[in-house]
Short mmCIF file of C-alpha atoms in Angstrom, two decimals:
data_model
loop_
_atom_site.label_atom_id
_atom_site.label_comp_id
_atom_site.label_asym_id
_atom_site.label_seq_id
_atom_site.Cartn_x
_atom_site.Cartn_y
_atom_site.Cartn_z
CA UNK W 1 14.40 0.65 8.15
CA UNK W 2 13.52 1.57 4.59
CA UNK W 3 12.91 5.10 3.65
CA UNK W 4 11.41 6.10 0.73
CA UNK W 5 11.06 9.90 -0.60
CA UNK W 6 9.20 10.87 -3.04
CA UNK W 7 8.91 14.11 -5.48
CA UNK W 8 6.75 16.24 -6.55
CA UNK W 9 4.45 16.24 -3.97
CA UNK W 10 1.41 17.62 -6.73
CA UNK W 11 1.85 17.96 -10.85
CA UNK W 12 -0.38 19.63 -12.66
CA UNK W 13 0.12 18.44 -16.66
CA UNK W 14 -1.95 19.42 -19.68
CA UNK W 15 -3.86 16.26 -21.40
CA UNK W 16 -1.45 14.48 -23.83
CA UNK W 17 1.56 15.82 -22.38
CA UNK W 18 4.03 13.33 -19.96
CA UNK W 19 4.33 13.48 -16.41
CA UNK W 20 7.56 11.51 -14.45
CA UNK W 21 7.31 10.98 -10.72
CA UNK W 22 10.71 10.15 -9.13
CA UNK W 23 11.07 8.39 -5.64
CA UNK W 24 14.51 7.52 -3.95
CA UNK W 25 15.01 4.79 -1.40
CA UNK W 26 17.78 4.21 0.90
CA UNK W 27 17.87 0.59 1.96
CA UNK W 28 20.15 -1.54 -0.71
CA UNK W 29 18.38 -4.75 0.35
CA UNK W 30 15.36 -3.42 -1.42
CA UNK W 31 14.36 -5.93 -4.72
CA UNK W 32 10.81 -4.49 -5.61
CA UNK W 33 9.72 -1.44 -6.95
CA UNK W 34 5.85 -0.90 -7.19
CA UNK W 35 3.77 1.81 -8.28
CA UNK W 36 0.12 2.17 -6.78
CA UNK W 37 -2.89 4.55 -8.10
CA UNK W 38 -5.04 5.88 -5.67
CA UNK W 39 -8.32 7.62 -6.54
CA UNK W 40 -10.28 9.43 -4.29
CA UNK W 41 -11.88 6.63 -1.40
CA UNK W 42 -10.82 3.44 -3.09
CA UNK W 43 -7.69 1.56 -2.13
CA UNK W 44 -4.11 1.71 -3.88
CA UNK W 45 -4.44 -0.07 -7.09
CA UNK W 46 -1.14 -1.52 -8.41
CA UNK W 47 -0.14 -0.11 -11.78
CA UNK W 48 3.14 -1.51 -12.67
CA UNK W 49 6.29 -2.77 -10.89
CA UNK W 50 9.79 -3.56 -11.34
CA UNK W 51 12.49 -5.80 -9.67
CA UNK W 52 16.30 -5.33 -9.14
CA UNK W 53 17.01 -7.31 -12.11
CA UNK W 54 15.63 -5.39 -14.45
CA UNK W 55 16.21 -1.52 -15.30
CA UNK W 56 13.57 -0.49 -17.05
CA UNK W 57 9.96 -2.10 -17.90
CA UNK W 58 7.10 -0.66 -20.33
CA UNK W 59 2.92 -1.08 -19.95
CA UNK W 60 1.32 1.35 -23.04
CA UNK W 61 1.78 4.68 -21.81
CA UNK W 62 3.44 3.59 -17.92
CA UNK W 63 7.11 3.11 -18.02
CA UNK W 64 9.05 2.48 -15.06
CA UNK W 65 12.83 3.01 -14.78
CA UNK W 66 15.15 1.64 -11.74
CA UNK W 67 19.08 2.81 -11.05
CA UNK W 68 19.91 0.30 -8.64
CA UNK W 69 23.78 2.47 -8.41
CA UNK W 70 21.94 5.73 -7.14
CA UNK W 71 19.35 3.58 -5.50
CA UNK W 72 16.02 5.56 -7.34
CA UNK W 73 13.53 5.00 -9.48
CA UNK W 74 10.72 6.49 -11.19
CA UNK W 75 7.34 6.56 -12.77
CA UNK W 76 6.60 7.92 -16.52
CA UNK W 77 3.00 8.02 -17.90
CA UNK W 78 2.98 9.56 -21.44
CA UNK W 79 0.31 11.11 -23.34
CA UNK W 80 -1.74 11.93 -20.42
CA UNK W 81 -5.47 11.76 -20.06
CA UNK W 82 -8.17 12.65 -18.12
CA UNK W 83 -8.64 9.97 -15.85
CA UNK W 84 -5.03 9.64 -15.04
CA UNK W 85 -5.61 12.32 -12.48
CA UNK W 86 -4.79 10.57 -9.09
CA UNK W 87 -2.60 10.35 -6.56
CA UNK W 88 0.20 7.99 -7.53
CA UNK W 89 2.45 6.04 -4.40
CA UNK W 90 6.06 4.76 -5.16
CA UNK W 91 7.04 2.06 -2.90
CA UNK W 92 9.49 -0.60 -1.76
CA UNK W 93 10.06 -3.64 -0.39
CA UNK W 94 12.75 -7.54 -0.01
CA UNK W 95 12.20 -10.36 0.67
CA UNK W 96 13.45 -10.18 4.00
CA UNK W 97 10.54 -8.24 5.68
CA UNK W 98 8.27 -10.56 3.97
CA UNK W 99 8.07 -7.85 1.80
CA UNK W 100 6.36 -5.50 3.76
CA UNK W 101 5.84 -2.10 1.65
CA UNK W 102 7.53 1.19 2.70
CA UNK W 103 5.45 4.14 0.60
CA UNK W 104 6.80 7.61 -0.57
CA UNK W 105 4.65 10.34 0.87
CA UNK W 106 2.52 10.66 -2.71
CA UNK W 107 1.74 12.49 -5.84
CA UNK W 108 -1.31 14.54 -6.57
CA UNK W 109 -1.31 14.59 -10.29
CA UNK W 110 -3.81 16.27 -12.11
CA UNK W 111 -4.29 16.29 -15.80
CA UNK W 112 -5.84 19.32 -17.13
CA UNK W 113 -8.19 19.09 -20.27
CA UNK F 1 -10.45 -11.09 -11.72
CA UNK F 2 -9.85 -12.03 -7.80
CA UNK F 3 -9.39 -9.20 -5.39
CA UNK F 4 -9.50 -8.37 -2.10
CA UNK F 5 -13.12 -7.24 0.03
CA UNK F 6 -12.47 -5.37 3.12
CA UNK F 7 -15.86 -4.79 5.31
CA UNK F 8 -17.01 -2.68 6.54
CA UNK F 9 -16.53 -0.11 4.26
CA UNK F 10 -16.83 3.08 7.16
CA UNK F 11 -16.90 2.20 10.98
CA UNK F 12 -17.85 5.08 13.41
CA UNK F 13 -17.08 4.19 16.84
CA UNK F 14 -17.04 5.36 20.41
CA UNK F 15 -13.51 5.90 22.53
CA UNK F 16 -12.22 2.83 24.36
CA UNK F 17 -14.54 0.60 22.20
CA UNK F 18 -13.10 -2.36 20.66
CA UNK F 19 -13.31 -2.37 16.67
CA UNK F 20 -12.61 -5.93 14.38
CA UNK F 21 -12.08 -4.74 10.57
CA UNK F 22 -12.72 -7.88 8.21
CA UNK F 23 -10.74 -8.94 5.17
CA UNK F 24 -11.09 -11.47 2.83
CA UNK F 25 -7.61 -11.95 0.69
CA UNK F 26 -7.31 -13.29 -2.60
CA UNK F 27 -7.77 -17.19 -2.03
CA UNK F 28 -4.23 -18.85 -3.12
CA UNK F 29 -1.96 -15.94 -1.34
CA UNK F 30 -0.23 -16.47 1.36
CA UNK F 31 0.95 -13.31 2.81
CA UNK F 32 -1.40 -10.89 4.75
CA UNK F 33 -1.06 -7.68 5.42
CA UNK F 34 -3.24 -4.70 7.20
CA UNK F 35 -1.61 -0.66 6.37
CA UNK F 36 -3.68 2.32 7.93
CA UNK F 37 -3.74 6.04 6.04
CA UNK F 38 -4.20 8.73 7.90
CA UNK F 39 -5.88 11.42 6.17
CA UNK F 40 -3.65 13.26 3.49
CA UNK F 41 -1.01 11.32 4.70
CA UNK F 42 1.50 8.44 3.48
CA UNK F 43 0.28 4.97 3.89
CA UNK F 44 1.87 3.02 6.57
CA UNK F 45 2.52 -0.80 6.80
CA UNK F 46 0.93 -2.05 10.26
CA UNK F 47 1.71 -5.91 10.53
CA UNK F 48 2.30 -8.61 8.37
CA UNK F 49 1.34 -12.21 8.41
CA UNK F 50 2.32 -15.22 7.08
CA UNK F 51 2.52 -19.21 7.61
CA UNK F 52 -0.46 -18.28 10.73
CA UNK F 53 1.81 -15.76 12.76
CA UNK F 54 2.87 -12.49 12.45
CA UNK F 55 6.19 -12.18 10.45
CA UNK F 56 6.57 -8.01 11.40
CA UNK F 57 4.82 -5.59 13.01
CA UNK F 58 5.70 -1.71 13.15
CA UNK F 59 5.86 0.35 16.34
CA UNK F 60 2.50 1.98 15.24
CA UNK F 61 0.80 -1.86 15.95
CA UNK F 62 0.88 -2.22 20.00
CA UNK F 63 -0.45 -4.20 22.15
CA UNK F 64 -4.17 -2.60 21.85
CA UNK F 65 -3.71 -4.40 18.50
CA UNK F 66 -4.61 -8.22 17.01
CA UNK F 67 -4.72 -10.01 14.00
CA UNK F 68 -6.25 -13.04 13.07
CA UNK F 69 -6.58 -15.72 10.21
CA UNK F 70 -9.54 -17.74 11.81
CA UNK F 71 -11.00 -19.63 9.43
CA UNK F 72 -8.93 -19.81 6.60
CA UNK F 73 -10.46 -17.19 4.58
CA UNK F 74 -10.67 -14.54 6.41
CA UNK F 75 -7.97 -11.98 8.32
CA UNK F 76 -8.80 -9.60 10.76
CA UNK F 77 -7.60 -6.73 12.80
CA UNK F 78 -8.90 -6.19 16.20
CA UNK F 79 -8.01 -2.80 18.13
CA UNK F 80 -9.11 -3.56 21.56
CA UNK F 81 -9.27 0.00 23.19
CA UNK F 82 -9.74 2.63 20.12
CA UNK F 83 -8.11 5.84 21.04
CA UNK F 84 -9.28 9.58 18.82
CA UNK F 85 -5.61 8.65 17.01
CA UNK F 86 -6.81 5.62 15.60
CA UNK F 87 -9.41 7.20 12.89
CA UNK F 88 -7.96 6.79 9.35
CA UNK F 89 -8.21 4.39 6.02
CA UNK F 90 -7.32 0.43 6.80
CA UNK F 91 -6.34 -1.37 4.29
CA UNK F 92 -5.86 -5.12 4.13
CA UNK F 93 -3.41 -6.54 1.50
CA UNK F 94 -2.63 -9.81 0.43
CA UNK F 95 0.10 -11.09 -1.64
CA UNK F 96 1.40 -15.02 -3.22
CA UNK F 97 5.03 -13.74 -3.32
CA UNK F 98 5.85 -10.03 -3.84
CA UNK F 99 2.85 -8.35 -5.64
CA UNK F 100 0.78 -6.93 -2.91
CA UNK F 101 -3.04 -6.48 -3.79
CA UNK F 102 -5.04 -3.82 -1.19
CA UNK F 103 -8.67 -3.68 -0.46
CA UNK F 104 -10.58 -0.86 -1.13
CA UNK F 105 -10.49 0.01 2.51
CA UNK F 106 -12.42 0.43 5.85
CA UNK F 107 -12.40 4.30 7.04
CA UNK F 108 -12.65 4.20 11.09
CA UNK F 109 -14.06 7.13 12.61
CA UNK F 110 -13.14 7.52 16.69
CA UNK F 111 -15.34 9.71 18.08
#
């Protein structure tokens, strides 16, 4: 099955400076690329995703960039703030597991003011 | 904005009780899915659902585990004989193609 790895496990930034969060994955069937946000007690809130056909995709300060070659992908928030402090999940998933999500382990990012 | 309501929101239950944890997806989607998170820990797919079966389940979801789409509208899982193992965060998911939304969550406590 589909294993994802993910690094760092915790990144401490100073506000307004960028933070990148890099996952690998080992299955080539894998087509989707999401990115989740989890704050402390609430569920995994999507943030921004990407699909094989695409190598790079922008939201504001949340980039995400995919090498489909080298099979990894990763997660770039700039100018940080506050209440990007989380912990941030890489994932992926195809089609042919109804798209079922394997997760990296996590991020703990914390953005110091 | 649709989303996804999980209840309830914290369970405490005894050893060897059953538990149901309810979920109610986001109305036009048509793939379900329940993931548990154990504490500190990655979170880990359980079983998905589509078309009113089960499309894959992991190892983790046995035979002491259920899921149902009864009415509809709603999805649950039912663990039949809750072991101390079982306690963690479970979240329900729901998704039209790939784009999975989650829940906020129901934490189980086995006692």
């Amino acid at each position: 099955g589909e294993n994802v790895e993910q690094h760092p496990s915790t990144l401490s930034v100073q506000e307004g400076d960028s933070a990148v969060i890099k996952c690998t994955y080992s299955d080539s069937a894998s087509n989707y690329f999401p990115w989740y946000k989890q704050e402390l007690g609430k569920g995994p809130q999507l943030i921004i995703d990407i699909r094989s056909n695409v190598g790079e995709k922008k939201d504001q300060r949340i980039a995400v960039t995919l090498n489909k070659t080298a099979k990894h992908f990763s997660l770039h928030i700039t100018e940080t703030q506050p209440e990007d402090s989380a912990v941030y999940f890489c994932a992926a998933s195809t089609y042919s597991n109804d798209y079922k999500l394997s997760f990296g382990a996590g991020t703990t990012v914390t953005v110091r003011a | 904005e649709p989303e996804v309501t999980q209840t309830p929101s914290h369970q405490v239950t005894q050893m060897g009780q059953e538990v149901i944890l309810r979920c109610v997806p986001i109305s036009n989607h048509l793939y379900f899915y329940w993931y548990r998170q154990i504490l500190g820990q990655k979170v880990e797919f359980l079983v998905s659902f589509y078309n009113n079966e089960i499309s894959e389940k992991s190892e983790i979801f046995d035979d002491q585990f259920s899921v149902e789409r009864p009415d509809g509208s709603n999805f649950t899982l039912k663990i039949r004989s809750t072991k101390l193992e079982d306690s963690a965060m479970y979240f329900c998911a729901s998704a039209y193609t790939d784009t999975q939304y989650f829940g906020p969550g129901t934490r189980l406590t086995v006692l």
